[in-house]
PDB file of C-alpha atoms in Angstrom:
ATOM      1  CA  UNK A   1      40.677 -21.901 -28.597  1.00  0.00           C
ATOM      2  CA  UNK A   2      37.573 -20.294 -27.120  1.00  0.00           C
ATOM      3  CA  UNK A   3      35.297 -18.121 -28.893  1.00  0.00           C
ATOM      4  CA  UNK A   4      35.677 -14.271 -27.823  1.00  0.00           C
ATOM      5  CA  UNK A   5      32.769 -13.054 -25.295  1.00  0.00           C
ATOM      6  CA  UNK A   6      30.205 -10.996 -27.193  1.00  0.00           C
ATOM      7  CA  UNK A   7      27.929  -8.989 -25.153  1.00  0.00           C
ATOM      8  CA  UNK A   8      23.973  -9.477 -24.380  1.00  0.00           C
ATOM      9  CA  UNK A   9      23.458  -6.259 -25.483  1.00  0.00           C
ATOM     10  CA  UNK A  10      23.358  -6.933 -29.214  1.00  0.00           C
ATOM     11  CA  UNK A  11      21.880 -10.845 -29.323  1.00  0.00           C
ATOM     12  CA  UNK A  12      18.484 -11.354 -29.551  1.00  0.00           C
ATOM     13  CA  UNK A  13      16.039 -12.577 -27.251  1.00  0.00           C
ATOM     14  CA  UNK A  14      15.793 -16.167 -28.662  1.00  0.00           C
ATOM     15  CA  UNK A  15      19.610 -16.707 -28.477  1.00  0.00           C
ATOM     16  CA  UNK A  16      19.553 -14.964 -24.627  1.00  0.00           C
ATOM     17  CA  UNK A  17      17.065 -17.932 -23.908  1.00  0.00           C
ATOM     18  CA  UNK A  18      14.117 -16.429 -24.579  1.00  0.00           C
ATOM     19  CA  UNK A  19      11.632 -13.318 -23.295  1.00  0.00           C
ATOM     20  CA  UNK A  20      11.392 -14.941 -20.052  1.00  0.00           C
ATOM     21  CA  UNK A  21      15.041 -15.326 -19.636  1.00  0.00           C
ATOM     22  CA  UNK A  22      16.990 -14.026 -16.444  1.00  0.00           C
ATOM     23  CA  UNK A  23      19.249 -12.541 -19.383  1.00  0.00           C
ATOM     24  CA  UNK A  24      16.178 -10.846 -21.377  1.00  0.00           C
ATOM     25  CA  UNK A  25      14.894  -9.921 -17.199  1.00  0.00           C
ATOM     26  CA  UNK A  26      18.321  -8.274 -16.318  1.00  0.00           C
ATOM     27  CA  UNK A  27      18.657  -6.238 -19.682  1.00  0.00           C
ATOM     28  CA  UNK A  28      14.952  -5.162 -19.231  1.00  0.00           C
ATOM     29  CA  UNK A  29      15.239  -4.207 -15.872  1.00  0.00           C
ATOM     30  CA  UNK A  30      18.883  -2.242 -17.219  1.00  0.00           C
ATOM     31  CA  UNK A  31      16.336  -0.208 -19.799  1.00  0.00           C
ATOM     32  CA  UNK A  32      13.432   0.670 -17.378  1.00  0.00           C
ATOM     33  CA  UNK A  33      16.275   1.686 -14.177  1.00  0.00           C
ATOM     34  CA  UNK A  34      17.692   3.968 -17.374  1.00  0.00           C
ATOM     35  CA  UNK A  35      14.459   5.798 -17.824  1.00  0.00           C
ATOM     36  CA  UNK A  36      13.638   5.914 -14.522  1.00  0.00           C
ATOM     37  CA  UNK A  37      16.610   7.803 -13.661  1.00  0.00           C
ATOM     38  CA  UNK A  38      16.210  10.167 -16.493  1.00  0.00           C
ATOM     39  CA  UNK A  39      12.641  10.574 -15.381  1.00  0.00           C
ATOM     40  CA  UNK A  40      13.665  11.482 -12.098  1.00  0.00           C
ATOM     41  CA  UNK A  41      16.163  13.972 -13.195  1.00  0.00           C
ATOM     42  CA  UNK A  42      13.849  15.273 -15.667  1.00  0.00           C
ATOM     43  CA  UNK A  43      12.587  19.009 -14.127  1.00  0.00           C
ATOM     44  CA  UNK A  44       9.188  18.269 -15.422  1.00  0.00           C
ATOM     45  CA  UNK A  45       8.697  15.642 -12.645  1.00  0.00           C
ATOM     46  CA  UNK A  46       5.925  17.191  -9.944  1.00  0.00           C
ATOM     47  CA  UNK A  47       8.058  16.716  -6.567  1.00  0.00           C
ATOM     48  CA  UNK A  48       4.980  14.853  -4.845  1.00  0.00           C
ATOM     49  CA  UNK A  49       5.641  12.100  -7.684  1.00  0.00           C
ATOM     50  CA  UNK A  50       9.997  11.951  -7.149  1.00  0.00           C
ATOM     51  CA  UNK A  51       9.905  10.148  -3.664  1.00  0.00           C
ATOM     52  CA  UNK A  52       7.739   7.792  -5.088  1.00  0.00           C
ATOM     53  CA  UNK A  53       9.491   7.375  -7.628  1.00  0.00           C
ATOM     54  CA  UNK A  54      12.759   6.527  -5.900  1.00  0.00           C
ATOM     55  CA  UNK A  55      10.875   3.777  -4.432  1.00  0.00           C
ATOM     56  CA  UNK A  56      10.109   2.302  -7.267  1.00  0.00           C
ATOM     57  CA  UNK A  57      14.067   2.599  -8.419  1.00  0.00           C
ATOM     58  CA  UNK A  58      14.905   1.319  -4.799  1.00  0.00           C
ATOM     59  CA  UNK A  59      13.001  -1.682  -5.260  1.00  0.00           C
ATOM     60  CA  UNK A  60      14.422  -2.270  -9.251  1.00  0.00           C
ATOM     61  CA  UNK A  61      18.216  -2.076  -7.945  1.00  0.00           C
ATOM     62  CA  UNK A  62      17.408  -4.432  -4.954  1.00  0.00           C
ATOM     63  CA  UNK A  63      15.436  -6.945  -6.716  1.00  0.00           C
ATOM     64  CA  UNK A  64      18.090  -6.702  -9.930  1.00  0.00           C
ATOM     65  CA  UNK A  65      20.699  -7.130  -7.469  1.00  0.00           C
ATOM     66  CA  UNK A  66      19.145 -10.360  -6.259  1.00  0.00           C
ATOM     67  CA  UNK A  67      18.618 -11.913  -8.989  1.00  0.00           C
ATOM     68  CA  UNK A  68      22.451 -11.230 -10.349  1.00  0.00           C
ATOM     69  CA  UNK A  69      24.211 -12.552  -7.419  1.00  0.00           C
ATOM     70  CA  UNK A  70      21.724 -15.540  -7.168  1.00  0.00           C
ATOM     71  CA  UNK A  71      21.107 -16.548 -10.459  1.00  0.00           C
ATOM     72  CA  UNK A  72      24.022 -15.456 -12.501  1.00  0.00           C
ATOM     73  CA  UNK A  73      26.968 -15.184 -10.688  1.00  0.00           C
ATOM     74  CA  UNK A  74      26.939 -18.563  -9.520  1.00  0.00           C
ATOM     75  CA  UNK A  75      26.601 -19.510 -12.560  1.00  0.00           C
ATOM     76  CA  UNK A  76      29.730 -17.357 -14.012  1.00  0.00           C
ATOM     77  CA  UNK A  77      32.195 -18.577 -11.859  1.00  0.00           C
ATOM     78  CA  UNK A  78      31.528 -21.713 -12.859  1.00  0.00           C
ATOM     79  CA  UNK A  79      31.865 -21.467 -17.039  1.00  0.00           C
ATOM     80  CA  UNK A  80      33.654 -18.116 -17.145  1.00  0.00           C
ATOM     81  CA  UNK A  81      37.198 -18.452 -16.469  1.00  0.00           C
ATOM     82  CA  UNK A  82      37.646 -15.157 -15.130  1.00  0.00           C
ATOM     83  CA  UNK A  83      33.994 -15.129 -13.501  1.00  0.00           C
ATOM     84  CA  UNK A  84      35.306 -14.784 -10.312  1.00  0.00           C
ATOM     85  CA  UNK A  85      37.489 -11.363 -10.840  1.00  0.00           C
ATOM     86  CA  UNK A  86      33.924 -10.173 -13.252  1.00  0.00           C
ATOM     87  CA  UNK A  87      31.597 -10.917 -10.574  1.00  0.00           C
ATOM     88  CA  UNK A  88      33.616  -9.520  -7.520  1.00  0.00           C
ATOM     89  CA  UNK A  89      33.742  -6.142  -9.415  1.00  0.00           C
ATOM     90  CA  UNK A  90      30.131  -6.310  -9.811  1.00  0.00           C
ATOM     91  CA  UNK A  91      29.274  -6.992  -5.776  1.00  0.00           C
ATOM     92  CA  UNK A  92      31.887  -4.571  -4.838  1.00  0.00           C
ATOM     93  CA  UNK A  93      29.308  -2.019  -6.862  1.00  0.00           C
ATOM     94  CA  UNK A  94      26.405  -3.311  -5.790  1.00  0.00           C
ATOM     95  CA  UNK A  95      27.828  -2.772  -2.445  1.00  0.00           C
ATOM     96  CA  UNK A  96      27.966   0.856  -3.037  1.00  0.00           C
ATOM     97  CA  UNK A  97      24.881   1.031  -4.273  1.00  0.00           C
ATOM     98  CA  UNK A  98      23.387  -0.098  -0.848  1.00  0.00           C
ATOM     99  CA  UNK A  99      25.611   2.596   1.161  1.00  0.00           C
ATOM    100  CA  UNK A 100      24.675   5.406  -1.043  1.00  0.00           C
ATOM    101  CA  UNK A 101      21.375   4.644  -0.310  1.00  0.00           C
ATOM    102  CA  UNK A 102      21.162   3.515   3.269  1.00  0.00           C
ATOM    103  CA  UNK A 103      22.977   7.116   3.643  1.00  0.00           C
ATOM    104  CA  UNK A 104      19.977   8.801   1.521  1.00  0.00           C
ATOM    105  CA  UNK A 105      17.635   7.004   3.441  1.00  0.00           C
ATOM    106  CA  UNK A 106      18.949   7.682   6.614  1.00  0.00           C
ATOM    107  CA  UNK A 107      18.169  11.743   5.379  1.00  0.00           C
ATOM    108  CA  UNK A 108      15.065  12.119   3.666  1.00  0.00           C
ATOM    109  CA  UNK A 109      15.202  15.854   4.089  1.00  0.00           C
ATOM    110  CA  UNK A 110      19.148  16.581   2.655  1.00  0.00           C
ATOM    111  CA  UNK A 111      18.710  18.535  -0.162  1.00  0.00           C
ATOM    112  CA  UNK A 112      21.568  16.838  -1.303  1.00  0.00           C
ATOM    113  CA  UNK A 113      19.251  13.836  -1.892  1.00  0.00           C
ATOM    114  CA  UNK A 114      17.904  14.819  -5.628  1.00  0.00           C
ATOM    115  CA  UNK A 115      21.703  14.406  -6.359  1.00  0.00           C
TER     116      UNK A 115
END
């Protein structure tokens, strides 16, 4: 019988490998992509400071991306036996993640963009 999954979200560092984990990396990056959306829906945010600021989210979801489908999901279909059907989910997101923002990108002036 194998154990029931229990989520990263409620174990500590030491038993996600440690601070420098790519566990401890991917639920860090998780918290800071959090408050950077908030921040940039926040209407105290001076709009010189919200393009640069969906940079800086830009480059978290890319490089968080990166590391999930070549670090981790590898790994997942190999121990988890439905890693396969968890980790196509996952890429089909990430997937629309990079046409949502190709399309913003390809429209810097939409005033649809904030949204």
């Amino acid at each position: 019988m194998t154990a029931p999954a229990v989520s990263i979200s409620g174990q500590d560092a030491d038993a996600l490998g440690g601070d420098d984990s790519i566990l401890m990396r991917q639920r860090r990056d998780h918290a800071r992509l959090d408050a950077m959306m908030n921040r940039y829906l926040s209407e105290d945010l001076p709009p010189g400071d919200r393009n640069t600021l969906w940079l800086d989210v830009v480059q978290l979801v890319f490089s968080h991306a990166f590391a999930e489908e070549t670090v981790l999901w590898p790994l997942l279909r190999r121990v988890a036996p439905d890693g396969e059907e968890l980790t196509r989910q996952v890429e089909e997101e990430h997937q629309a993640i990079s046409e949502l923002v190709a399309r913003i990108e390809r429209s810097p002036d939409d005033p649809r963009r904030a949204e």
